[in-house]
Coordinates of C-alpha atoms in Angstrom, one line a residue:
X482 CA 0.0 0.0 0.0
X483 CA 1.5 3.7 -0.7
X484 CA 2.5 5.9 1.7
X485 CA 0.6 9.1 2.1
X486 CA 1.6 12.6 3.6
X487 CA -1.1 15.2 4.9
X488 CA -0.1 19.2 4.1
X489 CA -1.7 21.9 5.7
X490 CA -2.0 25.3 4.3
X491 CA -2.9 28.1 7.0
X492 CA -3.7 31.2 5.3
X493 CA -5.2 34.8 5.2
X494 CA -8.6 34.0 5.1
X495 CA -8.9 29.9 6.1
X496 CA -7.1 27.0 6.8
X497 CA -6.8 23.7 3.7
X498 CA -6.0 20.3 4.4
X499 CA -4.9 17.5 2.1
X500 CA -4.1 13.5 2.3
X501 CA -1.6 13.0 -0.8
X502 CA -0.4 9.9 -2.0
X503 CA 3.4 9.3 -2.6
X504 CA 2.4 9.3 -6.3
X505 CA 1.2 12.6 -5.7
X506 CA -3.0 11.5 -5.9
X507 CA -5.7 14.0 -4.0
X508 CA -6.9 11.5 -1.6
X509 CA -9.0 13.9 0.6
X510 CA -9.4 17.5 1.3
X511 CA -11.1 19.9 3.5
X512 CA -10.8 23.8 4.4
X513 CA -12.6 26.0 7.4
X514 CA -13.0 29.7 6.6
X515 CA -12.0 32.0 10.0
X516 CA -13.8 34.6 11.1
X517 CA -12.9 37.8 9.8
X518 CA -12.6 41.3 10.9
X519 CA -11.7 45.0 9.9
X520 CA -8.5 44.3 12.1
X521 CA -8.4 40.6 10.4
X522 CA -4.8 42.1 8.3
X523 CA -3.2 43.2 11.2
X524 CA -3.7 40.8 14.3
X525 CA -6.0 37.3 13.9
X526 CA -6.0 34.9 16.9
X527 CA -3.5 32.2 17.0
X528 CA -6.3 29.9 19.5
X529 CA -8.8 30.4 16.3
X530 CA -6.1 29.0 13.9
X531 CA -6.1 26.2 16.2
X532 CA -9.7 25.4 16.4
X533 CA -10.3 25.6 12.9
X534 CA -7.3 23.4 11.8
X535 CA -8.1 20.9 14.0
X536 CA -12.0 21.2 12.9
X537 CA -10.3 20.6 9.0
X538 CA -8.3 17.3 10.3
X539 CA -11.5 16.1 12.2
X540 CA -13.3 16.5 8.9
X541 CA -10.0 15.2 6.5
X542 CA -9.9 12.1 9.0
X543 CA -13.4 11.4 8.9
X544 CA -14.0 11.1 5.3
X545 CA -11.1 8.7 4.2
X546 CA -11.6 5.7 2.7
X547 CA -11.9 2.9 5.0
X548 CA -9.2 0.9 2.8
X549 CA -6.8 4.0 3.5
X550 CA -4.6 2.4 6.4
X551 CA -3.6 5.2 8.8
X552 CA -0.7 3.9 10.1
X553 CA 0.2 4.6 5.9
X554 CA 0.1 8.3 7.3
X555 CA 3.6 9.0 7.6
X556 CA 3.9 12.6 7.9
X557 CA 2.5 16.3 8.7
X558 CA 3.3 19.4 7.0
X559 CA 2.7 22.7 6.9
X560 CA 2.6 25.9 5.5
X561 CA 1.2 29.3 6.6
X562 CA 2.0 33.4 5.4
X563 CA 5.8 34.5 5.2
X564 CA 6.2 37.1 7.8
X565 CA 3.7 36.6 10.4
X566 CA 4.8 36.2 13.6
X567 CA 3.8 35.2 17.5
X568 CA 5.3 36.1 20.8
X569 CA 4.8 33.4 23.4
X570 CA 5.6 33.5 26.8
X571 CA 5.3 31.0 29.6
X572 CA 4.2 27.7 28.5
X573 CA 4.7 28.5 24.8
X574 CA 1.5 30.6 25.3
X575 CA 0.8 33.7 23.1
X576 CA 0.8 37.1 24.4
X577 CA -0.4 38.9 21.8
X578 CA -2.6 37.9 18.6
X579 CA -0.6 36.9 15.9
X580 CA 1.1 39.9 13.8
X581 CA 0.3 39.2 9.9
X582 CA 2.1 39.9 7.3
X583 CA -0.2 42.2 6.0
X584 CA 0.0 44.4 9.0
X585 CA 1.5 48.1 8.0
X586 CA 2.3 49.7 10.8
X587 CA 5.9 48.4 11.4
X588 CA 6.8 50.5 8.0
X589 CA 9.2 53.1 9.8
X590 CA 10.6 50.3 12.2
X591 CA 10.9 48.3 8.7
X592 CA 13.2 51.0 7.3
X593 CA 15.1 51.0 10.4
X594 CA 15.9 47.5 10.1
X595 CA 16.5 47.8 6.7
X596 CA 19.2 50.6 7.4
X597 CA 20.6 48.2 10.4
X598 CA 21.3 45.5 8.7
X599 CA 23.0 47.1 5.3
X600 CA 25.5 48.3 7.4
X601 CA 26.5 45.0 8.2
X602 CA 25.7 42.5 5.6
X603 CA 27.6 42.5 2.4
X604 CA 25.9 39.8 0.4
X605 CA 22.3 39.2 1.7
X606 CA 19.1 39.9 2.6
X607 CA 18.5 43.0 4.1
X608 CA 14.3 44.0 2.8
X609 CA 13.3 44.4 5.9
X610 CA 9.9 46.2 5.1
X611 CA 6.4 45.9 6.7
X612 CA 5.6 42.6 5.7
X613 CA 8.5 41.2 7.4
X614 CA 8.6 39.2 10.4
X615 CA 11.6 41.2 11.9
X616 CA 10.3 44.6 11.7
X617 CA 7.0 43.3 13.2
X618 CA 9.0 42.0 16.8
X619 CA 11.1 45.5 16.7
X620 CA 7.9 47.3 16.4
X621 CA 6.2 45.2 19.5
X622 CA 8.8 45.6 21.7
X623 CA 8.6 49.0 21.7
X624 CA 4.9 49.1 21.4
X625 CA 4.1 46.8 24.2
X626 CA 7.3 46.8 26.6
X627 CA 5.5 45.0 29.8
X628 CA 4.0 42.4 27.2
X629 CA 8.0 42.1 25.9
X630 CA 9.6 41.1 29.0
X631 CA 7.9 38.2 29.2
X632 CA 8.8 37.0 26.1
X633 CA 10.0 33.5 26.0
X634 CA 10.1 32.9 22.2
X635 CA 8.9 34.2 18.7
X636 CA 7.7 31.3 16.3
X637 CA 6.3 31.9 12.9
X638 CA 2.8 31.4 12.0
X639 CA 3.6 27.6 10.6
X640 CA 5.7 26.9 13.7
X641 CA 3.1 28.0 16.2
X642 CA 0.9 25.1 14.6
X643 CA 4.3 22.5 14.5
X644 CA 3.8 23.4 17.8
X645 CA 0.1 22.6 18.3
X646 CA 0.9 19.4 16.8
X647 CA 3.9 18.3 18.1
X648 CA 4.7 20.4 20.9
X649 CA 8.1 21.7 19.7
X650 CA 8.0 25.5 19.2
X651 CA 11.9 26.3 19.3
X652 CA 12.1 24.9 15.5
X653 CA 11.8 27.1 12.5
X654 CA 12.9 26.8 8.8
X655 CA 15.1 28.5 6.2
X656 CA 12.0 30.2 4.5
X657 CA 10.2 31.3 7.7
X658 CA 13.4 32.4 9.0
X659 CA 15.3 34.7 5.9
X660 CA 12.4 38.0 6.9
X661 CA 13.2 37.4 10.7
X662 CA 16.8 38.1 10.2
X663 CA 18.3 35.1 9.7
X664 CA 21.7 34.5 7.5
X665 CA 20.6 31.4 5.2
X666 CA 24.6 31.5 3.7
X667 CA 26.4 31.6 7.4
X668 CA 23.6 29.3 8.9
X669 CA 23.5 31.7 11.6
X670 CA 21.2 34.6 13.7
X671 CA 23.5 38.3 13.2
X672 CA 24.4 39.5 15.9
X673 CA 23.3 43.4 15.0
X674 CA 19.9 41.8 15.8
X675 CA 20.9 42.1 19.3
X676 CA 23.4 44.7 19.4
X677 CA 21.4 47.6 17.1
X678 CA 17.5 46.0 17.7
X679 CA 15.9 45.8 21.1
X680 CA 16.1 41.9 20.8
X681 CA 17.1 38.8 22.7
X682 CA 19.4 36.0 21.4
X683 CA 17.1 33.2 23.5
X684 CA 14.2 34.7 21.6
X685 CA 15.4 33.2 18.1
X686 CA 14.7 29.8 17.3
X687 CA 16.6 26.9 15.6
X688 CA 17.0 26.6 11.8
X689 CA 16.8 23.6 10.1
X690 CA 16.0 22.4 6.1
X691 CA 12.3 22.6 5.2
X692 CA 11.4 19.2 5.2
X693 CA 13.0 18.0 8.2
X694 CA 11.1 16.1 10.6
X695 CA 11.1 17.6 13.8
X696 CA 9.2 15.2 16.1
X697 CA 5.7 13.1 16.5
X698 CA 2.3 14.3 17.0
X699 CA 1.3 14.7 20.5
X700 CA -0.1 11.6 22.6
X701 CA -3.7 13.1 22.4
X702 CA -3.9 14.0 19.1
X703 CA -2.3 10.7 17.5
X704 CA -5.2 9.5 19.7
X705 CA -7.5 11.5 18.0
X706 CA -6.9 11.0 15.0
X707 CA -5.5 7.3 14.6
X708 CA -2.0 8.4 13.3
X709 CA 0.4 6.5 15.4
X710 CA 3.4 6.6 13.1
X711 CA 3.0 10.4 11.5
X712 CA 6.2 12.6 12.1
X713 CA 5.6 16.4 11.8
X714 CA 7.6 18.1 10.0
X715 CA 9.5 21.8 10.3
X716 CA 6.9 24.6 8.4
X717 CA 7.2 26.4 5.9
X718 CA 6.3 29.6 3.8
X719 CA 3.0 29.5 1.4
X720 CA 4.7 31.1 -1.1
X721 CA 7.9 28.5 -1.2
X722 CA 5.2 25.6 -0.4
X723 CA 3.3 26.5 -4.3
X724 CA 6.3 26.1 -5.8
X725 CA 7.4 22.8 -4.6
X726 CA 3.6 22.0 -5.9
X727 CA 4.4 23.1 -8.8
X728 CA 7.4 20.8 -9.2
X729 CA 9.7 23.7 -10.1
X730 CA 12.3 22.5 -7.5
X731 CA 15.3 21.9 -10.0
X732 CA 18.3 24.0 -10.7
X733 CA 16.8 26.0 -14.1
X734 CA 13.0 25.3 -12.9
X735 CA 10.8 28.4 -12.7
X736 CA 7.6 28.5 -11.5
X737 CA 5.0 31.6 -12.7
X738 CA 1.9 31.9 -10.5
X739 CA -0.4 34.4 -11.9
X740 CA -3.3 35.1 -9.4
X741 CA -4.6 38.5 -8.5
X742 CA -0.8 39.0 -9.0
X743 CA 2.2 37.6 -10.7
X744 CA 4.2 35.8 -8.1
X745 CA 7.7 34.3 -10.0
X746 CA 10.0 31.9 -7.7
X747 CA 12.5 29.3 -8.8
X748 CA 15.9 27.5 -8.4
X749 CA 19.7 28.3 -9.0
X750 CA 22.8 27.2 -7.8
X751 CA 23.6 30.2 -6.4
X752 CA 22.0 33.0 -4.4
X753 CA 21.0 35.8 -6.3
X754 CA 22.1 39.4 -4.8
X755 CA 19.7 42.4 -5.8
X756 CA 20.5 45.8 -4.0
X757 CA 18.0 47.2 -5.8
X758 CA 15.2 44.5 -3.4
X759 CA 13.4 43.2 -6.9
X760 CA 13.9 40.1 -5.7
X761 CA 15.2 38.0 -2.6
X762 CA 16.6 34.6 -2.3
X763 CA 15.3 31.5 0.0
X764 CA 17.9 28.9 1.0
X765 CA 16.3 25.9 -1.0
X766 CA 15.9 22.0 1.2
X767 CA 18.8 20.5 -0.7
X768 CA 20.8 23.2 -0.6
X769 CA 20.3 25.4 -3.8
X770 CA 18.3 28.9 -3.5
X771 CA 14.7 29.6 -4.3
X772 CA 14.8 33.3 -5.8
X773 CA 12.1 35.1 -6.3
X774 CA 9.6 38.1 -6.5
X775 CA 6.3 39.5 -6.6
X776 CA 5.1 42.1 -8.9
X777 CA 1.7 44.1 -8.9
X778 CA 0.8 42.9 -12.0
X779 CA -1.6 39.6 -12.4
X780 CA -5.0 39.0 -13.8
X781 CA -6.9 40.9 -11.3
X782 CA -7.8 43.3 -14.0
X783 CA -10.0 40.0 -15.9
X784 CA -12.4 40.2 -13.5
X785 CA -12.9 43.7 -12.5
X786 CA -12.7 44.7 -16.2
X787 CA -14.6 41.9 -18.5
X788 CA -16.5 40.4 -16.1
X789 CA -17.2 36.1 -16.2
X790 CA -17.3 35.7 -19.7
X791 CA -14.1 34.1 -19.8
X792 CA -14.9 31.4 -22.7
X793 CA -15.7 34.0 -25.3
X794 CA -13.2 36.5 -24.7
X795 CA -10.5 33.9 -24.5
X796 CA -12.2 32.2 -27.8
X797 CA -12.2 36.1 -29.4
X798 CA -8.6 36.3 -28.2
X799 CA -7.1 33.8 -30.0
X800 CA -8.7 35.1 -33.1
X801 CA -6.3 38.2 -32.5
X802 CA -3.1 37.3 -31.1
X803 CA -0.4 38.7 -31.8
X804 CA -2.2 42.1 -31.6
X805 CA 0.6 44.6 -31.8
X806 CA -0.8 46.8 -29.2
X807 CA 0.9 48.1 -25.9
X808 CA -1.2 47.6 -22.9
X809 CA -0.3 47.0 -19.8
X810 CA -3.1 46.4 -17.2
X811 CA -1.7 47.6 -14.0
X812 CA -5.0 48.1 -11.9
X813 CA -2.9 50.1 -9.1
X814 CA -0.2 52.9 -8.7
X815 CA 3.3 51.5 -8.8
X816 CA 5.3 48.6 -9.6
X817 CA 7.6 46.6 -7.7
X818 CA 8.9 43.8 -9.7
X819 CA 10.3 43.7 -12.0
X820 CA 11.2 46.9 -11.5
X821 CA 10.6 49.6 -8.8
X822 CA 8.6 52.4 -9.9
X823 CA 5.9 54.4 -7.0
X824 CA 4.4 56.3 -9.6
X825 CA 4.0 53.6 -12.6
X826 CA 0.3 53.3 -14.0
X827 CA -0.8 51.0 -16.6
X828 CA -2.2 51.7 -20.1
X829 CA -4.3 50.8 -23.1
X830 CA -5.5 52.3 -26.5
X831 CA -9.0 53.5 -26.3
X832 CA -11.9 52.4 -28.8
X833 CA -10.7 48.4 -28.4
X834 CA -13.4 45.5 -29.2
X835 CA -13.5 43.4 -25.9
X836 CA -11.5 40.6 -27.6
X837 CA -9.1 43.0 -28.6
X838 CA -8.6 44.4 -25.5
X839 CA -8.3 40.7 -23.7
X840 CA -5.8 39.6 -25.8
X841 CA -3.1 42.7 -25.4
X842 CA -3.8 42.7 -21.6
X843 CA -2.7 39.0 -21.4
X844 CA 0.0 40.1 -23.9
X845 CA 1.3 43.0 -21.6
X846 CA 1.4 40.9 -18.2
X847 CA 3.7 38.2 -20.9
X848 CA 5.5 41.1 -21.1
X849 CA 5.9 42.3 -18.1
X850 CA 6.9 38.3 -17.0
X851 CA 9.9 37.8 -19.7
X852 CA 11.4 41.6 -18.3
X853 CA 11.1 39.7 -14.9
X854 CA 13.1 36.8 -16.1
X855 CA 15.4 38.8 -18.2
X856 CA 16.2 40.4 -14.8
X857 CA 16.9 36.9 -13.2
X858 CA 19.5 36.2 -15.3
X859 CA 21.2 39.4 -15.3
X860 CA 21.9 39.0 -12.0
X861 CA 22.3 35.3 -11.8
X862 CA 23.8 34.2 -14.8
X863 CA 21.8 31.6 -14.9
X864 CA 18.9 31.1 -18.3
X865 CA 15.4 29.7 -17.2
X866 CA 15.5 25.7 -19.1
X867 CA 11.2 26.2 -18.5
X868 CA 8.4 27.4 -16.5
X869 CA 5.7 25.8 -14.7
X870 CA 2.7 27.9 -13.9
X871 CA -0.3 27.6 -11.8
X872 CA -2.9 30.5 -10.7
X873 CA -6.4 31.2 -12.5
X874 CA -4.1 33.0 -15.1
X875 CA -2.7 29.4 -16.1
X876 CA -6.7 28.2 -17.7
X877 CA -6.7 30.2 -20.5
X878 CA -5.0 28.1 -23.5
X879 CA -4.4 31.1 -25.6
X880 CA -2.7 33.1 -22.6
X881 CA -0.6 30.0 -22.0
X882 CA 0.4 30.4 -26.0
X883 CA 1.3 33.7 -25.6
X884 CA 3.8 33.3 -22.8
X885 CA 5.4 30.6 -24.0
X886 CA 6.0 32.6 -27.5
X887 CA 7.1 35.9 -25.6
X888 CA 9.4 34.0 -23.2
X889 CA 10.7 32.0 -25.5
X890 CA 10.4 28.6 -23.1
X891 CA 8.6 25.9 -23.1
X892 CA 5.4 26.4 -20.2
X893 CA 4.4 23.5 -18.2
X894 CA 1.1 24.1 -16.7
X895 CA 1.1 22.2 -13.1
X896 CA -2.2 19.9 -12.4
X897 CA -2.3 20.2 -8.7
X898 CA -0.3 23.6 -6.8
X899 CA -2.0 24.6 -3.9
X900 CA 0.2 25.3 -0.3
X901 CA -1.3 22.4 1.0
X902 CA -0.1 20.1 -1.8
X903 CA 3.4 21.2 -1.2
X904 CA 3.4 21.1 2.7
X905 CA 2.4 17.4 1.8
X906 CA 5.5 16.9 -0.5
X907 CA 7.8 18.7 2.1
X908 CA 6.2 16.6 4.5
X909 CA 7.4 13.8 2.0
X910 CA 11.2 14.8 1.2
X911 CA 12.6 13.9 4.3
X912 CA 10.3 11.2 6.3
X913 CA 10.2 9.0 3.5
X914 CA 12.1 10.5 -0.1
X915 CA 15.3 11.9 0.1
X916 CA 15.7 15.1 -1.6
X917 CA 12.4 17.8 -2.1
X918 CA 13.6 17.1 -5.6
X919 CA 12.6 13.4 -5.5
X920 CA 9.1 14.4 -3.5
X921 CA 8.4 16.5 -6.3
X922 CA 9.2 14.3 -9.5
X923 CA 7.2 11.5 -7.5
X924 CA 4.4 13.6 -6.7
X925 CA 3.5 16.2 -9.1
X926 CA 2.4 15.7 -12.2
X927 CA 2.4 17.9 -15.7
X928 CA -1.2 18.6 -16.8
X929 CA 0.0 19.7 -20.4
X930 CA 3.0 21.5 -22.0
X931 CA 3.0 24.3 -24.6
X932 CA 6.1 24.9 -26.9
X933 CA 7.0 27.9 -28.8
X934 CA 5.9 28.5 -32.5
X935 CA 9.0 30.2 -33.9
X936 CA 7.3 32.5 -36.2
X937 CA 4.9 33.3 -33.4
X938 CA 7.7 33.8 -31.3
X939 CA 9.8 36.4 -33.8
X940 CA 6.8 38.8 -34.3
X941 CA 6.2 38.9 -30.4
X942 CA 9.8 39.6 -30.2
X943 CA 9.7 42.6 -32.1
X944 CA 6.3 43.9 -29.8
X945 CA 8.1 42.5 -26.6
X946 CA 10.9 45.2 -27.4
X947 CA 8.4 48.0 -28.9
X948 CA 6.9 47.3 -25.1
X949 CA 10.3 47.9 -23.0
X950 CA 10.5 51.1 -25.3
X951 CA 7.4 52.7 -24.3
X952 CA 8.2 51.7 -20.6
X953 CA 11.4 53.6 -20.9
X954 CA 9.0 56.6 -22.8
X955 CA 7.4 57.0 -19.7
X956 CA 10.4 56.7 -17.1
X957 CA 9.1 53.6 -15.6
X958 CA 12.4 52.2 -16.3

């Protein structure tokens, strides 16, 4: 009988849980929504988290197949929001609500940080904005100093549930860790995060390989559930869990998610340095890096600006492409990768037909995605061999066509990428594979491939450059 793995996925607005076979088949799923608040993207409650996760594995556990053997169940994994962070105190206990990731009001402490740590790293990361967990603990110390001196230890959002499950709460990951401070080359906390920021040494946790098994599920909960043998294993951040889904886990893999933005991560054999903070590098399982970036460009603008009927535009489309407009649907001020511009807005020709207008706006995000990859290997040195994509901007056929053709790379479009699919397969590197890389060739699967045409492909290269152009017309770059 196979071996299967169980991934949870805590996010913004729920919590998904999934029972994946080691040849990578959906045995079961279930998800909880939390309750949420105005306040919900600043602070949300750790004990909720709890009570709805546990609701999800009630439910996942309760709808299995009774010739699924649990004691098959080898391991638990999980994934949660990159940057959000927990003070606990005594008995591992939270102080405070969980800060999210989302939460703006440690920007000025962020730019401290950020001016901390350039002065003393040379060759990492030093983006400490907003959204990252180490400008979030500087802010709350100073914010909350009686609540601070009874800290014990911060913990991640994925590590507070390792904790729930397992009862270990002084283990963290490479991904969770890089935003908190941590130096992924020197395998080491800085010590200017103690010298220049109001924080404690004993507060950090230990870092360890995402995948690594880090103990058993408690007495009570094995009990609950009926998984004797499952190991839990170290967490891990959404964003690095969709790309292990997506199977983009080799050197030369690149993995395009296109939701309500385009979210680009991948692997190299070495780290990738931007001053500029386009991009940032995760220390990758088997010891690679996992670069990557996020720009404000996606397919938000498909709903918002043509509505649900996708079938016709995307059949009207195809009747079009190429188009040899410029358009660019940017639905917000600025742009942050793949390049850095506050003031950047995005733009179309007036007096389009509907199809017409489709067609260049999945054109100018294909665009906007080779510039983003063009950058990668400026400053890696290292070409893309492919991309795998995933997102509700990886179901149109004739978008799929058009990125392929502007990029120049074959596209592999992913059959199953959700966080909780890759917590699975991290769950699955260590406690029964031996490499992430073996997980993910074992348990992800190519749904189709699209190849270049190369006459397609030399007409978009000549709008793909007219494009760059009229950035450069405007000062965007």
């Amino acid at each position: 009988m196979e071996k299967s793995f169980i991934g949870i996925d805590l996010g913004t607005q729920g919590v998904r849980a999934a029972l994946v076979s080691e040849s990578g088949k959906v045995l079961a799923e279930a998800v909880r929504g939390f309750v949420l608040t105005a306040a919900s993207r600043q602070e949300q409650s750790p004990e909720e988290w709890i009570l709805k996760t546990f609701e999800v594995l009630d439910e996942l556990m309760q709808s299995l197949r009774q010739d699924i053997d649990r004691d098959h169940i080898v391991a638990i994994g999980v994934d949660s929001t990159s940057g959000t962070v927990i003070p606990l105190g005594k008995g591992s206990k939270p102080l405070h609500p969980a800060l999210m990731y989302s939460d703006p009001r440690s920007a000025a402490i962020g730019r401290e940080c950020t001016a901390v740590a350039e002065r003393f790293v040379s060759d990492g990361y030093t983006g400490f904005g907003a959204s990252s967990g180490l400008a979030k603990m500087v802010w709350f110390v100073r914010t909350y100093p009686e609540k601070a001196a009874a800290i014990r230890k911060w913990v991640h959002a994925a590590d507070y549930l390792v904790g729930q499950l397992s009862g270990v709460y002084d283990v963290t990951d490479y991904t969770n860790a890089l935003k908190s401070g941590y130096d992924v080359s020197a395998h080491h906390w800085p010590a200017y995060l103690t010298t220049h920021l109001p924080l404690q040494k004993d507060w950090f946790q230990q870092v360890v390989p995402s995948g690594t098994p880090i103990g058993c599920l408690t007495d009570e909960l094995a009990s609950r559930w009926g998984l004797h043998q499952a190991q839990v294993i170290v967490g891990m951040t959404d964003g690095c869990a969709s790309q292990v889904a997506s199977g983009a886990v080799k050197p030369g893999d690149w993995n395009t998610t296109i939701g309500t933005t385009l979210v680009i991560k991948g692997v190299t054999t070495r780290a990738i340095n931007d001053p500029a903070g386009r991009l940032y590098s995760h220390r990758h399982p088997d010891g690679y890096w996992m670069p990557g970036g996020a720009s404000n460009t996606g397919a938000d603008w498909v709903s918002t600006d043509f509505g649900t009927d996708l079938q016709r535009l995307n059949e009207e489309a195809a009747l079009r492409i190429p188009t040899g407009l410029l358009a660019w649907p940017l639905k917000q001020t600025g742009e942050r990768f793949p390049f850095i511009a506050p003031d950047a807005r995005g733009f179309i020709p007036k007096g389009l037909a509907d199809g017409e207008r489709f067609a260049a706006s999945m054109e100018g995000v294909a665009y906007i995605e080779r510039l983003a990859y063009e950058l990668i290997e400026q400053l890696s040195g290292e070409r893309p061999a492919a991309v795998y994509t995933a997102g509700g901007g990886s179901n149109s056929d004739v978008w799929l066509t058009i990125r392929s053709n502007v990029l120049h790379l074959p596209i592999y479009k992913c059959k199953e990428a959700s966080g909780a699919v890759g917590a699975a397969i991290a769950a699955a590197s260590k406690a029964h594979f031996t490499s992430i890389a073996e997980a993910a060739d074992r348990m992800t699967a190519i749904e189709r491939s699209i190849e270049p045409d190369p006459e397609l492909a030399k007409v978009y290269e000549l709008n793909y450059h007219r494009f760059v152009d009229e950035l450069k017309k405007r000062k965007y770059i």
